[in-house]
PDB file of C-alpha atoms in Angstrom:
ATOM      1  CA  UNK A  86      72.562 111.533 107.417  1.00 76.00           C
ATOM      2  CA  UNK A  87      75.671 113.269 106.091  1.00 91.00           C
ATOM      3  CA  UNK A  88      78.197 111.047 104.353  1.00 98.00           C
ATOM      4  CA  UNK A  89      81.312 110.212 106.356  1.00 98.00           C
ATOM      5  CA  UNK A  90      84.482 111.719 104.918  1.00 98.00           C
ATOM      6  CA  UNK A  91      87.837 110.097 104.140  1.00 98.00           C
ATOM      7  CA  UNK A  92      90.658 112.616 104.518  1.00 98.00           C
ATOM      8  CA  UNK A  93      94.288 111.870 103.600  1.00 97.00           C
ATOM      9  CA  UNK A  94      96.711 114.052 105.563  1.00 94.00           C
ATOM     10  CA  UNK A  95      99.993 115.223 104.105  1.00 93.00           C
ATOM     11  CA  UNK A  96     102.616 116.462 106.565  1.00 89.00           C
ATOM     12  CA  UNK A  97     104.968 118.792 104.697  1.00 90.00           C
ATOM     13  CA  UNK A  98     108.617 119.255 105.659  1.00 84.00           C
ATOM     14  CA  UNK A  99     111.040 121.077 103.360  1.00 79.00           C
ATOM     15  CA  UNK A 100     108.542 120.820 100.482  1.00 82.00           C
ATOM     16  CA  UNK A 101     108.128 117.030 100.766  1.00 84.00           C
ATOM     17  CA  UNK A 102     105.460 114.790 102.260  1.00 88.00           C
ATOM     18  CA  UNK A 103     106.772 112.983 105.358  1.00 81.00           C
ATOM     19  CA  UNK A 104     105.302 110.562 107.892  1.00 71.00           C
ATOM     20  CA  UNK A 105     106.384 109.806 111.440  1.00 64.00           C
ATOM     21  CA  UNK A 106     105.406 107.565 114.356  1.00 59.00           C
ATOM     22  CA  UNK A 107     104.247 109.181 117.624  1.00 58.00           C
ATOM     23  CA  UNK A 108     105.225 112.537 116.077  1.00 50.00           C
ATOM     24  CA  UNK A 109     108.919 111.568 115.492  1.00 55.00           C
ATOM     25  CA  UNK A 110     111.071 109.419 113.138  1.00 58.00           C
ATOM     26  CA  UNK A 111     109.969 110.963 109.842  1.00 65.00           C
ATOM     27  CA  UNK A 112     110.427 109.322 106.457  1.00 64.00           C
ATOM     28  CA  UNK A 113     109.829 110.684 102.959  1.00 67.00           C
ATOM     29  CA  UNK A 114     106.439 109.837 101.420  1.00 66.00           C
ATOM     30  CA  UNK A 115     106.572 111.661  98.090  1.00 78.00           C
ATOM     31  CA  UNK A 116     105.652 114.824  96.221  1.00 89.00           C
ATOM     32  CA  UNK A 117     102.731 116.615  97.942  1.00 93.00           C
ATOM     33  CA  UNK A 118     101.156 117.960  94.742  1.00 95.00           C
ATOM     34  CA  UNK A 119     101.293 114.609  92.924  1.00 93.00           C
ATOM     35  CA  UNK A 120     100.003 112.734  95.983  1.00 93.00           C
ATOM     36  CA  UNK A 121      97.154 115.209  96.427  1.00 95.00           C
ATOM     37  CA  UNK A 122      96.151 114.904  92.770  1.00 95.00           C
ATOM     38  CA  UNK A 123      96.248 111.120  93.065  1.00 95.00           C
ATOM     39  CA  UNK A 124      94.020 111.139  96.167  1.00 95.00           C
ATOM     40  CA  UNK A 125      91.624 113.521  94.464  1.00 95.00           C
ATOM     41  CA  UNK A 126      91.320 111.114  91.519  1.00 95.00           C
ATOM     42  CA  UNK A 127      90.900 108.109  93.828  1.00 96.00           C
ATOM     43  CA  UNK A 128      87.874 109.585  95.582  1.00 97.00           C
ATOM     44  CA  UNK A 129      89.180 111.249  98.749  1.00 98.00           C
ATOM     45  CA  UNK A 130      86.597 113.693 100.100  1.00 98.00           C
ATOM     46  CA  UNK A 131      89.071 116.275 101.363  1.00 98.00           C
ATOM     47  CA  UNK A 132      92.790 116.711 101.990  1.00 98.00           C
ATOM     48  CA  UNK A 133      94.757 118.245 104.835  1.00 97.00           C
ATOM     49  CA  UNK A 134      98.211 119.750 104.307  1.00 96.00           C
ATOM     50  CA  UNK A 135     100.218 120.547 107.436  1.00 90.00           C
ATOM     51  CA  UNK A 136     103.445 122.529 107.326  1.00 89.00           C
ATOM     52  CA  UNK A 137     105.003 120.715 110.290  1.00 81.00           C
ATOM     53  CA  UNK A 138     108.129 122.860 110.471  1.00 75.00           C
ATOM     54  CA  UNK A 139     106.509 126.190 109.710  1.00 73.00           C
ATOM     55  CA  UNK A 140     109.149 128.889 109.883  1.00 64.00           C
ATOM     56  CA  UNK A 141     109.234 132.369 108.417  1.00 65.00           C
ATOM     57  CA  UNK A 142     111.074 131.172 105.295  1.00 66.00           C
ATOM     58  CA  UNK A 143     108.962 128.034 105.113  1.00 72.00           C
ATOM     59  CA  UNK A 144     105.773 130.064 104.899  1.00 78.00           C
ATOM     60  CA  UNK A 145     106.685 131.507 101.508  1.00 76.00           C
ATOM     61  CA  UNK A 146     107.533 128.029 100.218  1.00 75.00           C
ATOM     62  CA  UNK A 147     104.334 126.613 101.659  1.00 91.00           C
ATOM     63  CA  UNK A 148     102.188 129.361 100.087  1.00 92.00           C
ATOM     64  CA  UNK A 149     103.617 128.489  96.665  1.00 93.00           C
ATOM     65  CA  UNK A 150     102.875 124.824  97.354  1.00 94.00           C
ATOM     66  CA  UNK A 151      99.262 125.659  98.278  1.00 96.00           C
ATOM     67  CA  UNK A 152      98.858 127.450  94.934  1.00 97.00           C
ATOM     68  CA  UNK A 153     100.147 124.369  93.089  1.00 97.00           C
ATOM     69  CA  UNK A 154      97.842 122.055  95.041  1.00 97.00           C
ATOM     70  CA  UNK A 155      94.826 124.273  94.296  1.00 97.00           C
ATOM     71  CA  UNK A 156      95.657 124.147  90.583  1.00 97.00           C
ATOM     72  CA  UNK A 157      95.895 120.357  90.553  1.00 96.00           C
ATOM     73  CA  UNK A 158      93.065 118.995  92.703  1.00 96.00           C
ATOM     74  CA  UNK A 159      89.288 119.214  92.538  1.00 94.00           C
ATOM     75  CA  UNK A 160      88.347 118.577  96.193  1.00 97.00           C
ATOM     76  CA  UNK A 161      88.405 120.875  99.246  1.00 98.00           C
ATOM     77  CA  UNK A 162      91.624 121.078 101.219  1.00 98.00           C
ATOM     78  CA  UNK A 163      92.661 122.427 104.597  1.00 98.00           C
ATOM     79  CA  UNK A 164      96.079 123.863 105.401  1.00 97.00           C
ATOM     80  CA  UNK A 165      97.787 124.343 108.738  1.00 95.00           C
ATOM     81  CA  UNK A 166     101.110 125.156 110.336  1.00 90.00           C
ATOM     82  CA  UNK A 167     102.461 128.515 111.445  1.00 87.00           C
ATOM     83  CA  UNK A 168      99.101 130.300 111.309  1.00 93.00           C
ATOM     84  CA  UNK A 169      99.221 132.949 114.029  1.00 93.00           C
ATOM     85  CA  UNK A 170      97.204 135.891 112.739  1.00 95.00           C
ATOM     86  CA  UNK A 171      94.482 136.842 110.281  1.00 97.00           C
ATOM     87  CA  UNK A 172      96.913 137.801 107.517  1.00 95.00           C
ATOM     88  CA  UNK A 173      98.246 134.213 107.533  1.00 95.00           C
ATOM     89  CA  UNK A 174      94.687 132.957 107.004  1.00 97.00           C
ATOM     90  CA  UNK A 175      94.068 135.500 104.253  1.00 97.00           C
ATOM     91  CA  UNK A 176      97.333 134.526 102.497  1.00 96.00           C
ATOM     92  CA  UNK A 177      96.501 130.796 102.486  1.00 96.00           C
ATOM     93  CA  UNK A 178      92.854 131.231 101.451  1.00 98.00           C
ATOM     94  CA  UNK A 179      93.981 133.580  98.669  1.00 98.00           C
ATOM     95  CA  UNK A 180      96.429 130.879  97.526  1.00 97.00           C
ATOM     96  CA  UNK A 181      93.494 128.497  97.100  1.00 98.00           C
ATOM     97  CA  UNK A 182      92.957 126.695 100.420  1.00 98.00           C
ATOM     98  CA  UNK A 183      89.346 126.098 101.513  1.00 98.00           C
ATOM     99  CA  UNK A 184      89.962 125.934 105.269  1.00 98.00           C
ATOM    100  CA  UNK A 185      92.739 126.562 107.769  1.00 98.00           C
ATOM    101  CA  UNK A 186      93.733 124.435 110.723  1.00 97.00           C
ATOM    102  CA  UNK A 187      95.052 126.105 113.874  1.00 96.00           C
ATOM    103  CA  UNK A 188      96.483 124.325 116.895  1.00 94.00           C
ATOM    104  CA  UNK A 189      99.248 125.901 119.004  1.00 92.00           C
ATOM    105  CA  UNK A 190      98.196 129.436 118.068  1.00 94.00           C
ATOM    106  CA  UNK A 191      94.637 128.743 119.249  1.00 97.00           C
ATOM    107  CA  UNK A 192      95.872 127.378 122.580  1.00 97.00           C
ATOM    108  CA  UNK A 193      98.099 130.405 123.107  1.00 96.00           C
ATOM    109  CA  UNK A 194      95.533 132.910 121.844  1.00 97.00           C
ATOM    110  CA  UNK A 195      91.965 131.502 121.873  1.00 98.00           C
ATOM    111  CA  UNK A 196      90.563 134.791 120.530  1.00 98.00           C
ATOM    112  CA  UNK A 197      92.179 133.911 117.173  1.00 98.00           C
ATOM    113  CA  UNK A 198      89.357 131.370 116.687  1.00 98.00           C
ATOM    114  CA  UNK A 199      86.787 134.162 117.145  1.00 98.00           C
ATOM    115  CA  UNK A 200      88.659 136.459 114.752  1.00 98.00           C
ATOM    116  CA  UNK A 201      88.858 133.829 111.994  1.00 98.00           C
ATOM    117  CA  UNK A 202      85.184 132.898 112.393  1.00 98.00           C
ATOM    118  CA  UNK A 203      84.123 136.553 112.351  1.00 98.00           C
ATOM    119  CA  UNK A 204      86.237 137.526 109.340  1.00 98.00           C
ATOM    120  CA  UNK A 205      86.061 134.401 107.190  1.00 98.00           C
ATOM    121  CA  UNK A 206      83.227 132.273 108.636  1.00 98.00           C
ATOM    122  CA  UNK A 207      83.238 129.330 111.062  1.00 98.00           C
ATOM    123  CA  UNK A 208      83.390 126.866 108.158  1.00 98.00           C
ATOM    124  CA  UNK A 209      86.953 128.050 107.434  1.00 98.00           C
ATOM    125  CA  UNK A 210      88.237 127.456 110.989  1.00 98.00           C
ATOM    126  CA  UNK A 211      89.352 123.935 111.926  1.00 98.00           C
ATOM    127  CA  UNK A 212      90.756 123.694 115.445  1.00 98.00           C
ATOM    128  CA  UNK A 213      93.272 120.858 115.617  1.00 97.00           C
ATOM    129  CA  UNK A 214      93.931 119.308 119.003  1.00 97.00           C
ATOM    130  CA  UNK A 215      96.934 117.071 119.710  1.00 95.00           C
ATOM    131  CA  UNK A 216      96.270 115.249 122.977  1.00 97.00           C
ATOM    132  CA  UNK A 217      98.007 112.451 124.845  1.00 96.00           C
ATOM    133  CA  UNK A 218      96.331 110.058 127.288  1.00 96.00           C
ATOM    134  CA  UNK A 219      98.121 110.415 130.631  1.00 96.00           C
ATOM    135  CA  UNK A 220      97.026 109.221 134.084  1.00 93.00           C
ATOM    136  CA  UNK A 221      93.411 108.802 133.040  1.00 95.00           C
ATOM    137  CA  UNK A 222      93.082 112.153 131.240  1.00 96.00           C
ATOM    138  CA  UNK A 223      93.665 113.643 127.792  1.00 98.00           C
ATOM    139  CA  UNK A 224      96.272 116.430 127.972  1.00 98.00           C
ATOM    140  CA  UNK A 225      96.543 118.925 125.086  1.00 98.00           C
ATOM    141  CA  UNK A 226      99.982 119.638 123.616  1.00 96.00           C
ATOM    142  CA  UNK A 227     101.599 122.572 121.816  1.00 92.00           C
ATOM    143  CA  UNK A 228     104.236 122.728 119.076  1.00 84.00           C
ATOM    144  CA  UNK A 229     103.517 119.479 117.247  1.00 80.00           C
ATOM    145  CA  UNK A 230     103.187 117.397 120.382  1.00 85.00           C
ATOM    146  CA  UNK A 231     106.280 118.718 122.132  1.00 88.00           C
ATOM    147  CA  UNK A 232     104.954 120.858 125.013  1.00 93.00           C
ATOM    148  CA  UNK A 233     102.163 119.798 127.422  1.00 96.00           C
ATOM    149  CA  UNK A 234      99.590 122.414 128.463  1.00 97.00           C
ATOM    150  CA  UNK A 235      97.084 122.686 131.295  1.00 97.00           C
ATOM    151  CA  UNK A 236      94.205 122.264 128.832  1.00 97.00           C
ATOM    152  CA  UNK A 237      92.192 119.061 128.760  1.00 98.00           C
ATOM    153  CA  UNK A 238      90.730 117.679 125.531  1.00 98.00           C
ATOM    154  CA  UNK A 239      86.984 117.804 126.223  1.00 98.00           C
ATOM    155  CA  UNK A 240      86.953 121.218 127.910  1.00 98.00           C
ATOM    156  CA  UNK A 241      89.196 122.758 125.240  1.00 98.00           C
ATOM    157  CA  UNK A 242      87.129 121.330 122.372  1.00 98.00           C
ATOM    158  CA  UNK A 243      83.941 122.768 123.906  1.00 98.00           C
ATOM    159  CA  UNK A 244      85.647 126.137 124.402  1.00 98.00           C
ATOM    160  CA  UNK A 245      86.854 126.135 120.779  1.00 98.00           C
ATOM    161  CA  UNK A 246      83.330 125.406 119.550  1.00 98.00           C
ATOM    162  CA  UNK A 247      81.923 128.254 121.654  1.00 98.00           C
ATOM    163  CA  UNK A 248      84.523 130.622 120.188  1.00 98.00           C
ATOM    164  CA  UNK A 249      83.442 129.785 116.636  1.00 98.00           C
ATOM    165  CA  UNK A 250      85.403 126.732 115.444  1.00 98.00           C
ATOM    166  CA  UNK A 251      83.698 124.979 112.543  1.00 98.00           C
ATOM    167  CA  UNK A 252      85.311 121.576 113.109  1.00 98.00           C
ATOM    168  CA  UNK A 253      87.534 119.806 115.622  1.00 98.00           C
ATOM    169  CA  UNK A 254      90.422 117.703 114.328  1.00 98.00           C
ATOM    170  CA  UNK A 255      91.478 115.469 117.228  1.00 98.00           C
ATOM    171  CA  UNK A 256      94.779 113.617 116.922  1.00 95.00           C
ATOM    172  CA  UNK A 257      95.548 111.075 119.600  1.00 96.00           C
ATOM    173  CA  UNK A 258      99.307 111.236 120.134  1.00 93.00           C
ATOM    174  CA  UNK A 259      98.951 107.929 121.985  1.00 89.00           C
ATOM    175  CA  UNK A 260      97.649 106.267 118.814  1.00 87.00           C
ATOM    176  CA  UNK A 261      99.537 108.255 116.136  1.00 80.00           C
ATOM    177  CA  UNK A 262     101.341 106.070 113.603  1.00 74.00           C
ATOM    178  CA  UNK A 263     100.883 102.919 115.714  1.00 78.00           C
ATOM    179  CA  UNK A 264      98.142 101.568 113.387  1.00 89.00           C
ATOM    180  CA  UNK A 265      96.168 100.009 116.209  1.00 94.00           C
ATOM    181  CA  UNK A 266      92.919 101.923 115.708  1.00 97.00           C
ATOM    182  CA  UNK A 267      91.612 105.367 116.571  1.00 98.00           C
ATOM    183  CA  UNK A 268      90.847 106.697 120.076  1.00 97.00           C
ATOM    184  CA  UNK A 269      87.167 105.845 119.678  1.00 98.00           C
ATOM    185  CA  UNK A 270      86.086 106.274 123.291  1.00 97.00           C
ATOM    186  CA  UNK A 271      87.412 109.835 123.390  1.00 98.00           C
ATOM    187  CA  UNK A 272      86.003 110.547 119.917  1.00 98.00           C
ATOM    188  CA  UNK A 273      82.565 109.323 120.958  1.00 98.00           C
ATOM    189  CA  UNK A 274      82.642 111.614 124.007  1.00 98.00           C
ATOM    190  CA  UNK A 275      83.593 114.554 121.777  1.00 98.00           C
ATOM    191  CA  UNK A 276      80.796 113.738 119.326  1.00 98.00           C
ATOM    192  CA  UNK A 277      78.245 113.542 122.149  1.00 98.00           C
ATOM    193  CA  UNK A 278      79.324 116.879 123.640  1.00 98.00           C
ATOM    194  CA  UNK A 279      79.841 118.994 120.520  1.00 98.00           C
ATOM    195  CA  UNK A 280      77.528 120.304 117.794  1.00 98.00           C
ATOM    196  CA  UNK A 281      80.226 120.618 115.127  1.00 98.00           C
ATOM    197  CA  UNK A 282      81.925 117.859 113.098  1.00 98.00           C
ATOM    198  CA  UNK A 283      84.736 115.843 114.680  1.00 98.00           C
ATOM    199  CA  UNK A 284      87.604 114.520 112.560  1.00 98.00           C
ATOM    200  CA  UNK A 285      89.402 111.434 113.894  1.00 98.00           C
ATOM    201  CA  UNK A 286      93.179 111.316 113.510  1.00 96.00           C
ATOM    202  CA  UNK A 287      95.887 108.952 114.720  1.00 94.00           C
ATOM    203  CA  UNK A 288      95.834 105.179 114.591  1.00 94.00           C
ATOM    204  CA  UNK A 289      94.530 103.982 111.212  1.00 95.00           C
ATOM    205  CA  UNK A 290      96.111 100.673 110.228  1.00 96.00           C
ATOM    206  CA  UNK A 291      93.401  98.694 108.449  1.00 97.00           C
ATOM    207  CA  UNK A 292      89.960  99.213 106.953  1.00 98.00           C
ATOM    208  CA  UNK A 293      88.187  98.022 110.100  1.00 98.00           C
ATOM    209  CA  UNK A 294      89.675 100.939 112.001  1.00 98.00           C
ATOM    210  CA  UNK A 295      87.826 103.384 109.735  1.00 98.00           C
ATOM    211  CA  UNK A 296      84.569 101.479 110.163  1.00 98.00           C
ATOM    212  CA  UNK A 297      85.016 101.452 113.948  1.00 98.00           C
ATOM    213  CA  UNK A 298      85.763 105.167 114.236  1.00 98.00           C
ATOM    214  CA  UNK A 299      82.605 105.989 112.275  1.00 98.00           C
ATOM    215  CA  UNK A 300      80.429 103.479 114.148  1.00 98.00           C
ATOM    216  CA  UNK A 301      81.831 103.399 117.698  1.00 98.00           C
ATOM    217  CA  UNK A 302      83.736 106.698 117.650  1.00 98.00           C
ATOM    218  CA  UNK A 303      80.867 108.595 115.960  1.00 98.00           C
ATOM    219  CA  UNK A 304      83.452 110.569 113.974  1.00 98.00           C
ATOM    220  CA  UNK A 305      82.264 112.654 111.019  1.00 98.00           C
ATOM    221  CA  UNK A 306      85.524 112.205 109.125  1.00 98.00           C
ATOM    222  CA  UNK A 307      88.591 109.981 109.418  1.00 98.00           C
ATOM    223  CA  UNK A 308      92.037 111.324 108.651  1.00 97.00           C
ATOM    224  CA  UNK A 309      94.992 109.063 107.873  1.00 95.00           C
ATOM    225  CA  UNK A 310      98.441 109.350 106.348  1.00 91.00           C
ATOM    226  CA  UNK A 311     100.844 106.420 106.032  1.00 88.00           C
ATOM    227  CA  UNK A 312      98.246 103.778 105.085  1.00 93.00           C
ATOM    228  CA  UNK A 313      97.435 105.918 102.040  1.00 94.00           C
ATOM    229  CA  UNK A 314     100.940 107.261 101.299  1.00 89.00           C
ATOM    230  CA  UNK A 315     102.554 103.810 101.248  1.00 87.00           C
ATOM    231  CA  UNK A 316      99.751 102.047  99.381  1.00 92.00           C
ATOM    232  CA  UNK A 317      98.539  99.885 102.252  1.00 95.00           C
ATOM    233  CA  UNK A 318      94.904 100.937 101.754  1.00 97.00           C
ATOM    234  CA  UNK A 319      93.379 102.245  98.524  1.00 97.00           C
ATOM    235  CA  UNK A 320      90.749 104.949  98.970  1.00 98.00           C
ATOM    236  CA  UNK A 321      88.320 103.442  96.433  1.00 97.00           C
ATOM    237  CA  UNK A 322      88.686 100.004  98.077  1.00 98.00           C
ATOM    238  CA  UNK A 323      88.162 101.537 101.508  1.00 98.00           C
ATOM    239  CA  UNK A 324      84.969 103.279 100.436  1.00 98.00           C
ATOM    240  CA  UNK A 325      83.572 100.101  98.882  1.00 98.00           C
ATOM    241  CA  UNK A 326      84.344  98.251 102.114  1.00 98.00           C
ATOM    242  CA  UNK A 327      82.705 100.928 104.279  1.00 98.00           C
ATOM    243  CA  UNK A 328      79.647 100.942 102.035  1.00 98.00           C
ATOM    244  CA  UNK A 329      79.309  97.173 102.461  1.00 98.00           C
ATOM    245  CA  UNK A 330      79.611  97.654 106.238  1.00 98.00           C
ATOM    246  CA  UNK A 331      76.671 100.045 106.213  1.00 98.00           C
ATOM    247  CA  UNK A 332      78.665 103.259 106.574  1.00 98.00           C
ATOM    248  CA  UNK A 333      77.327 106.132 104.454  1.00 98.00           C
ATOM    249  CA  UNK A 334      80.199 107.325 102.222  1.00 98.00           C
ATOM    250  CA  UNK A 335      80.371 109.076  98.847  1.00 97.00           C
ATOM    251  CA  UNK A 336      81.368 106.591  96.143  1.00 92.00           C
TER     252      UNK A 336
END
């Protein structure tokens, strides 16, 4: 069985790492290059960097940041934010990223998934899905959780896989930043219906939440931000705990 992955996520705004609750109320969490290097040393399996206010000017800044990250860490990392066309993917991979994450652009133009998979390989294409639980259903959102769509989580994830996505990164907006555990029921349904890895995001507050998302949620990887950024959970400690709980992780 493949080892479960621990993935710190760094949301980047104006060149700094920030963290919010339910996608708002951001606070500064430190230098993204230093944090990434620290997580790499501590045993994180991968990192995700998201340019959460990707604008035309921001892209140049973010590309320079990606180059610095690549020079300072020794683990794979994914970048996302403002990726709308193949040249954006090429620019970020050339700067040193291993994978790209697309969200709003994929919803608006699903063929972008196919293009990335065809030109760079499925393993490069992570389709991120921000969904909120409303009236008994999971509704997908655009623009960092600001605009609801007519897409539903399970159908959209299956469509993304069919188009060539290599992984699905599912963030529950309902659980984001609340630290009450991941959306394990929805994650388990995704895992049962897909043939590609599922990354859990939104809701980590304590070590048990990671154990539960791997066991009950059947997630392949667990992404978290504030519990790592603010020193609430150490990655080495978390992996030792998971190992004791019978979860297969790289130590």
